[in-house]
Amino acid sequence: MGHSLASHQIRTAMQRPGGLRNPMARAAIMTAAAGAAWGHHNRNGGWWWRHPHGGFAWVGPVFWPYAYYDLYDYAWWGDDYDPYFWDYGYGDIYTGLFGPYDYNALSGYADYLPSRGSSRQPTASNSDSQAATTTLADMCGSDRSDIAGFPIEQFRSAIQPNAEQSAALDELASASQKASETILNSCPKDVPLTAPSRLAAMQQRLQAMRDAVGILQPALQKFYGLLSDDQKAKVTALAADQRRGRREPTADNGNCNTAQPATIAWPGEVIERDVKPTDAQRASLDALRDAATKAEDTLKSSCPPTDARTPPARLAAAEARLDSMLQAIGTVRPALDSFYSALSDEQKAAFDAVGPERDGGRIANAAMTAAGGDEPPRGRHRRHHHHGPNIGGMIFRMIGL
């Protein structure tokens, strides 16, 4: 982990004020942490659970680690600046069903659960005598006001609001803070090891994002409605400046409705071979596969609108996308619960191993290469008392808001 985080791109992002606001930097950090810490790799297909623009939806037990950033970046600046919001879709439901992390990989997170916190020594920095204990919630980051209020001050500087507009902007800043806290509170309290618990965690995270949109919308619409045409043009110009400042080209957004059959094909042969469903169970399995297909179709019809050119319009588009994702999970979860509850303990274990088996169950040198390093990981995570710099805690805090 430490070696991968020493790559130039990640080091630059961490040292530059506001570096994590760059979506490319966030994707690089997420890729480094996911790949270096538990670098399962499929020699035939690469990281089948990686997003088209880089990064991963699931990093350990956390779904959508940069939920706050991706939602806000798309709403404020548009998909040309941050296409990652629209990378989330059916492939992530598939990854929820067939998670790539096996028990050994996820067991490393046990040390960060509240129930085990007392068994570890707190870490103190040289400059601060106050002890700090890392928990699983640290993976979801913090709701620091300078981030939760972003880009409120940029708007204020650009448009020079009058008194009424300034008051509305303050209301928007307060709503932004509350929305950030809503997403932060959706961080998992436990490590989801089974397919049903992963989808439950995914649904909880998406619902928090949907609730955050509901908090933001009235304040944003009120503020934007008070702006003059000239001020709205300045907001549009500010977004254009942000996109030009990235300097990294992004692909089009056609990925949101691309089926990608080669990478997310239903693992029917593996399920038949390892789970060995009975005839009665096979009916439930067929229902699960049908539900997954229906969920995929739902999300294929939900793509970013080309005419969403203002923050309120883009936030409405994000709302519709989140609604579609929640609808898709709502289609799959009952079918999964029905099938999974009908399995024996041995069959459940085999079903939960489908994803890790697809990855080949081995640590890959390619994980470090993609993260900017040139050495493979030197072993699995070991539980031990941390003395000195807490690398795990540092990574967990970076994989957040």
Coordinates of C-alpha atoms in Angstrom, one line a residue:
M1 CA 0.0 0.0 0.0
G2 CA 2.7 2.4 1.0
H3 CA 4.6 1.8 -2.2
S4 CA 1.6 2.4 -4.4
L5 CA 0.7 5.6 -2.6
A6 CA 4.2 6.9 -3.4
S7 CA 3.3 7.2 -7.1
H8 CA 3.7 10.7 -8.5
Q9 CA 0.0 11.2 -9.3
I10 CA -1.2 10.2 -5.8
R11 CA 1.6 12.0 -4.0
T12 CA 0.9 15.2 -6.0
A13 CA -2.9 15.0 -5.2
M14 CA -2.3 14.5 -1.5
Q15 CA 0.2 17.4 -1.2
R16 CA -1.7 19.9 -3.2
P17 CA -4.5 21.8 -1.4
G18 CA -7.8 20.5 -2.7
G19 CA -6.1 17.8 -4.6
L20 CA -8.8 15.2 -3.9
R21 CA -11.3 17.4 -5.7
N22 CA -9.8 16.3 -9.0
P23 CA -11.9 13.2 -10.0
M24 CA -8.9 11.6 -11.8
A25 CA -6.8 11.8 -8.6
R26 CA -9.6 10.2 -6.6
A27 CA -9.9 7.4 -9.1
A28 CA -6.2 6.8 -9.0
I29 CA -6.2 6.6 -5.2
M30 CA -9.1 4.3 -5.2
T31 CA -7.5 2.0 -7.8
A32 CA -4.2 2.0 -5.8
A33 CA -5.8 1.1 -2.5
A34 CA -8.1 -1.5 -4.0
G35 CA -5.4 -3.0 -6.2
A36 CA -2.5 -2.9 -3.8
A37 CA -4.2 -3.9 -0.6
W38 CA -6.2 -6.8 -2.1
G39 CA -4.9 -7.1 -5.7
H40 CA -7.0 -10.0 -7.0
H41 CA -6.6 -10.1 -10.7
N42 CA -8.1 -12.2 -13.5
R43 CA -5.4 -13.3 -15.9
N44 CA -8.0 -13.6 -18.7
G45 CA -10.0 -10.4 -18.3
G46 CA -8.2 -8.0 -16.0
W47 CA -10.1 -6.4 -13.3
W48 CA -13.6 -7.4 -14.4
W49 CA -15.1 -5.2 -11.6
R50 CA -13.3 -2.0 -12.6
H51 CA -15.1 1.0 -14.0
P52 CA -14.6 2.2 -17.6
H53 CA -12.9 5.5 -16.5
G54 CA -10.9 3.8 -13.7
G55 CA -11.4 3.1 -10.0
F56 CA -13.8 0.6 -8.5
A57 CA -17.3 0.8 -7.1
W58 CA -16.5 -1.5 -4.2
V59 CA -13.4 -0.9 -2.2
G60 CA -13.5 -3.6 0.5
P61 CA -16.8 -3.3 2.3
V62 CA -17.6 0.2 1.1
F63 CA -19.7 0.8 -2.0
W64 CA -19.2 4.1 -3.9
P65 CA -16.3 5.5 -1.7
Y66 CA -16.4 8.9 -3.4
A67 CA -20.2 9.2 -3.4
Y68 CA -20.2 12.8 -2.2
Y69 CA -17.6 13.9 -4.7
D70 CA -19.1 12.2 -7.7
L71 CA -22.6 13.4 -7.0
Y72 CA -21.5 17.0 -6.4
D73 CA -18.9 17.2 -9.2
Y74 CA -21.5 16.1 -11.8
A75 CA -24.1 18.5 -10.5
W76 CA -21.8 21.5 -10.4
W77 CA -19.5 21.0 -13.3
G78 CA -21.0 18.4 -15.6
D79 CA -20.0 15.0 -16.9
D80 CA -17.2 16.4 -19.1
Y81 CA -15.4 17.2 -15.8
D82 CA -16.4 14.1 -13.8
P83 CA -17.8 11.2 -15.8
Y84 CA -17.5 8.8 -12.8
F85 CA -21.1 9.4 -11.5
W86 CA -22.4 7.7 -14.6
D87 CA -20.0 4.8 -14.4
Y88 CA -22.1 3.3 -11.6
G89 CA -24.8 1.0 -12.9
Y90 CA -25.6 -2.7 -13.4
G91 CA -22.0 -3.8 -13.2
D92 CA -22.0 -2.7 -9.6
I93 CA -25.1 -4.7 -8.8
Y94 CA -23.4 -7.7 -10.4
T95 CA -20.3 -7.0 -8.2
G96 CA -22.6 -6.9 -5.2
L97 CA -24.0 -10.3 -6.2
F98 CA -20.5 -11.8 -6.9
G99 CA -18.1 -9.7 -4.9
P100 CA -14.4 -10.0 -5.8
Y101 CA -13.2 -10.1 -2.2
D102 CA -13.0 -13.4 -0.5
Y103 CA -13.2 -13.9 3.3
N104 CA -9.4 -13.7 3.8
A105 CA -9.3 -10.3 2.0
L106 CA -12.2 -8.8 3.9
S107 CA -11.2 -10.2 7.3
G108 CA -8.5 -7.6 7.4
Y109 CA -11.2 -5.0 8.0
A110 CA -12.2 -6.7 11.2
D111 CA -9.6 -4.7 13.1
Y112 CA -11.5 -1.6 12.2
L113 CA -14.9 -2.6 13.5
P114 CA -16.1 -0.9 16.7
S115 CA -16.3 -4.3 18.5
R116 CA -12.6 -4.8 18.0
G117 CA -11.4 -1.3 18.5
S118 CA -10.4 -1.9 22.1
S119 CA -7.9 -4.6 21.0
R120 CA -5.7 -2.1 19.1
Q121 CA -3.4 0.6 20.2
P122 CA -4.4 4.1 19.2
T123 CA -2.0 6.0 17.0
A124 CA -0.6 9.3 18.0
S125 CA 1.3 11.6 15.7
N126 CA 4.5 13.4 16.6
S127 CA 2.9 16.8 16.4
D128 CA -0.3 15.9 18.2
S129 CA -0.5 14.1 21.5
Q130 CA -4.2 13.3 21.0
A131 CA -4.7 9.6 20.2
A132 CA -6.9 8.7 17.2
T133 CA -8.5 5.3 16.6
T134 CA -9.2 4.2 13.1
T135 CA -12.6 2.6 12.5
L136 CA -14.4 1.3 9.5
A137 CA -16.3 4.6 9.3
D138 CA -13.0 6.3 8.4
M139 CA -13.2 4.7 5.0
C140 CA -16.2 7.0 4.3
G141 CA -14.1 10.1 5.0
S142 CA -15.2 13.2 6.8
D143 CA -17.6 16.0 6.2
R144 CA -15.1 18.8 6.6
S145 CA -16.8 22.1 6.0
D146 CA -14.4 23.2 3.3
I147 CA -15.4 20.2 1.3
A148 CA -19.1 20.1 2.2
G149 CA -19.5 23.8 1.3
F150 CA -17.7 23.4 -2.1
P151 CA -18.2 25.2 -4.4
I152 CA -20.2 27.8 -2.5
E153 CA -17.4 30.3 -2.1
Q154 CA -16.5 30.0 -5.8
F155 CA -20.0 30.8 -6.7
R156 CA -20.0 33.8 -4.3
S157 CA -16.8 35.1 -5.8
A158 CA -18.0 34.7 -9.4
I159 CA -21.5 36.2 -9.2
Q160 CA -21.1 38.8 -6.5
P161 CA -24.5 38.1 -5.0
N162 CA -26.8 40.8 -3.5
A163 CA -28.2 40.4 0.0
E164 CA -31.1 38.2 -0.9
Q165 CA -28.9 36.0 -3.2
S166 CA -26.2 35.8 -0.5
A167 CA -28.8 34.6 2.1
A168 CA -30.0 31.9 -0.4
L169 CA -26.4 30.9 -1.0
D170 CA -25.8 30.5 2.7
E171 CA -28.9 28.3 2.8
L172 CA -27.4 26.2 0.0
A173 CA -24.2 25.9 2.0
S174 CA -26.1 24.6 5.0
A175 CA -28.0 22.2 2.9
S176 CA -24.8 21.0 1.3
Q177 CA -23.3 20.3 4.8
K178 CA -26.4 18.4 5.8
A179 CA -26.4 16.4 2.6
S180 CA -22.8 15.5 3.2
E181 CA -23.5 14.2 6.6
T182 CA -26.4 12.1 5.3
I183 CA -24.1 10.4 2.9
L184 CA -21.4 10.0 5.5
N185 CA -23.8 8.3 7.9
S186 CA -24.5 5.6 5.3
C187 CA -21.1 4.2 5.8
P188 CA -21.4 0.5 6.7
K189 CA -21.1 -0.4 10.4
D190 CA -20.0 -4.0 9.6
V191 CA -18.2 -5.9 6.8
P192 CA -20.7 -7.4 4.4
L193 CA -19.4 -10.9 3.6
T194 CA -22.5 -12.3 1.8
A195 CA -24.3 -11.4 -1.4
P196 CA -27.5 -10.3 0.4
S197 CA -25.6 -8.1 2.9
R198 CA -23.6 -6.5 0.1
L199 CA -26.8 -5.6 -1.8
A200 CA -28.3 -4.3 1.4
A201 CA -25.2 -2.1 2.0
M202 CA -25.4 -0.9 -1.6
Q203 CA -29.1 0.0 -1.3
Q204 CA -28.4 1.9 2.0
R205 CA -25.7 3.9 0.3
L206 CA -27.8 4.8 -2.7
Q207 CA -30.7 5.7 -0.6
A208 CA -28.5 8.1 1.4
M209 CA -27.4 9.7 -1.9
R210 CA -31.0 10.0 -3.0
D211 CA -31.9 11.6 0.3
A212 CA -29.0 14.0 -0.1
V213 CA -30.3 15.1 -3.4
G214 CA -33.7 15.8 -1.8
I215 CA -32.0 18.0 0.8
L216 CA -30.1 19.9 -1.9
Q217 CA -32.7 20.5 -4.5
P218 CA -35.0 23.1 -2.8
A219 CA -32.0 25.2 -1.7
L220 CA -30.3 25.0 -5.1
Q221 CA -33.5 25.8 -7.0
K222 CA -34.2 28.8 -4.8
F223 CA -30.7 30.2 -5.2
Y224 CA -30.5 29.6 -8.9
G225 CA -33.9 31.1 -9.4
L226 CA -32.8 34.4 -7.9
L227 CA -29.9 34.8 -10.3
S228 CA -30.0 37.2 -13.2
D229 CA -29.2 35.9 -16.7
D230 CA -25.8 37.5 -16.5
Q231 CA -25.1 35.7 -13.2
K232 CA -26.3 32.4 -14.6
A233 CA -23.9 32.9 -17.5
K234 CA -21.1 33.4 -15.0
V235 CA -22.0 30.1 -13.3
T236 CA -21.9 28.4 -16.7
A237 CA -18.5 30.0 -17.5
L238 CA -17.2 28.9 -14.1
A239 CA -18.1 25.3 -14.9
A240 CA -16.4 25.6 -18.3
D241 CA -13.2 26.8 -16.6
Q242 CA -13.3 23.9 -14.2
R243 CA -13.5 21.4 -17.1
R244 CA -10.7 23.1 -19.0
G245 CA -8.6 23.1 -15.9
R246 CA -8.7 19.3 -15.7
R247 CA -6.7 18.8 -18.9
E248 CA -7.5 15.1 -19.0
P249 CA -9.8 14.0 -21.8
T250 CA -12.7 11.8 -20.9
A251 CA -14.6 9.3 -23.0
D252 CA -18.2 9.8 -24.0
N253 CA -20.9 8.6 -21.7
G254 CA -22.1 5.8 -23.9
N255 CA -20.8 3.4 -21.3
C256 CA -24.0 3.8 -19.2
N257 CA -26.1 1.9 -21.7
T258 CA -23.4 -0.5 -22.9
A259 CA -24.2 -4.1 -21.9
Q260 CA -20.5 -5.2 -21.9
P261 CA -21.5 -8.9 -22.2
A262 CA -17.9 -10.1 -22.2
T263 CA -17.2 -8.6 -18.7
I264 CA -20.4 -9.2 -16.8
A265 CA -21.7 -12.4 -18.3
W266 CA -23.8 -14.4 -15.8
P267 CA -21.6 -17.1 -14.2
G268 CA -24.1 -19.9 -14.8
E269 CA -21.5 -22.6 -15.3
V270 CA -19.7 -21.8 -12.1
I271 CA -22.9 -21.7 -10.1
E272 CA -24.0 -25.1 -11.5
R273 CA -20.6 -26.6 -10.8
D274 CA -19.9 -25.2 -7.3
V275 CA -23.3 -24.5 -5.8
K276 CA -25.0 -27.5 -7.4
P277 CA -28.6 -26.2 -7.0
T278 CA -31.4 -28.7 -6.7
D279 CA -34.3 -28.6 -9.0
A280 CA -36.3 -26.6 -6.5
Q281 CA -33.5 -24.2 -6.0
R282 CA -32.9 -23.9 -9.7
A283 CA -36.3 -22.3 -10.1
S284 CA -35.3 -19.6 -7.6
L285 CA -32.0 -19.2 -9.4
D286 CA -33.7 -18.7 -12.7
A287 CA -35.9 -16.0 -11.1
L288 CA -32.7 -14.3 -9.8
R289 CA -31.2 -14.3 -13.2
D290 CA -34.4 -12.9 -14.7
A291 CA -34.4 -10.2 -12.1
A292 CA -30.8 -9.3 -12.8
T293 CA -31.6 -9.0 -16.5
K294 CA -34.6 -6.8 -15.8
A295 CA -32.4 -4.6 -13.6
E296 CA -29.8 -4.3 -16.4
D297 CA -32.5 -3.3 -18.8
T298 CA -33.7 -0.6 -16.4
L299 CA -30.3 0.9 -16.1
K300 CA -29.5 0.7 -19.8
S301 CA -32.5 3.1 -20.4
S302 CA -31.1 5.6 -17.9
C303 CA -28.3 7.7 -19.4
P304 CA -27.0 11.3 -18.8
P305 CA -29.1 13.8 -20.7
T306 CA -27.3 15.9 -23.3
D307 CA -29.3 19.0 -22.5
A308 CA -28.6 19.2 -18.7
R309 CA -26.5 22.4 -18.8
T310 CA -27.3 23.9 -15.5
P311 CA -26.7 22.7 -11.9
P312 CA -30.4 22.2 -11.1
A313 CA -30.9 20.2 -14.3
R314 CA -27.9 18.0 -13.6
L315 CA -29.0 17.4 -10.0
A316 CA -32.4 16.4 -11.4
A317 CA -30.6 14.0 -13.8
A318 CA -28.6 12.6 -10.9
E319 CA -31.8 12.1 -9.0
A320 CA -33.4 10.1 -11.8
R321 CA -30.3 8.0 -12.1
L322 CA -30.3 7.2 -8.4
D323 CA -34.0 6.3 -8.6
S324 CA -33.2 3.9 -11.5
M325 CA -30.4 2.3 -9.5
L326 CA -32.7 1.9 -6.4
Q327 CA -35.4 0.4 -8.6
A328 CA -32.9 -2.0 -10.1
I329 CA -31.7 -3.2 -6.7
G330 CA -35.3 -3.4 -5.5
T331 CA -35.9 -5.8 -8.4
V332 CA -32.9 -8.0 -7.6
R333 CA -32.9 -8.1 -3.8
P334 CA -36.1 -10.1 -3.2
A335 CA -35.1 -12.7 -5.8
L336 CA -31.6 -12.9 -4.2
D337 CA -33.0 -13.3 -0.7
S338 CA -35.4 -16.0 -1.9
F339 CA -32.6 -18.0 -3.6
Y340 CA -30.0 -17.5 -0.9
S341 CA -32.3 -18.5 1.9
A342 CA -33.0 -21.8 0.2
L343 CA -29.3 -22.8 0.1
S344 CA -27.5 -24.9 2.6
D345 CA -24.6 -23.4 4.5
E346 CA -22.2 -25.2 2.1
Q347 CA -24.0 -23.9 -0.9
K348 CA -24.0 -20.3 0.5
A349 CA -20.3 -20.5 0.9
A350 CA -19.9 -21.7 -2.6
F351 CA -22.1 -18.9 -4.0
D352 CA -20.2 -16.3 -2.1
A353 CA -16.9 -17.6 -3.6
V354 CA -18.0 -17.1 -7.2
G355 CA -16.5 -13.6 -7.5
P356 CA -13.1 -14.4 -5.9
E357 CA -12.8 -17.5 -8.0
R358 CA -13.4 -15.5 -11.1
D359 CA -10.5 -13.3 -10.1
G360 CA -8.3 -16.4 -9.8
G361 CA -7.7 -15.9 -6.1
R362 CA -4.2 -14.6 -6.5
I363 CA -2.3 -11.4 -5.8
A364 CA -1.4 -9.6 -9.0
N365 CA 1.7 -7.6 -9.8
A366 CA -0.5 -5.7 -12.2
A367 CA -2.2 -4.1 -9.3
M368 CA 0.9 -2.3 -8.3
T369 CA 1.8 -1.4 -11.8
A370 CA -1.5 0.2 -12.4
A371 CA -1.1 2.2 -9.2
G372 CA 2.2 3.6 -10.3
G373 CA 4.5 1.2 -8.5
D374 CA 6.8 -1.6 -9.6
E375 CA 6.7 -4.0 -6.8
P376 CA 4.1 -6.6 -5.8
P377 CA 2.4 -6.6 -2.4
R378 CA 4.6 -8.5 0.1
G379 CA 1.9 -10.4 1.9
R380 CA -1.7 -10.3 3.1
H381 CA -2.9 -7.9 5.7
R382 CA -1.9 -9.0 9.2
R383 CA -3.6 -8.0 12.4
H384 CA -1.2 -6.3 14.7
H385 CA -0.7 -3.3 16.9
H386 CA 0.3 -0.3 15.0
H387 CA 3.2 1.7 16.3
G388 CA 4.2 4.8 14.3
P389 CA 2.5 5.8 11.0
N390 CA -0.8 4.0 10.6
I391 CA -0.7 3.3 6.8
G392 CA -4.1 1.5 6.9
G393 CA -5.8 4.4 8.7
M394 CA -4.2 6.9 6.2
I395 CA -5.6 4.9 3.2
F396 CA -9.0 4.5 4.8
R397 CA -9.3 8.3 5.3
M398 CA -8.2 8.9 1.8
I399 CA -10.8 6.6 0.3
G400 CA -13.6 8.8 1.5
L401 CA -15.3 12.1 1.1

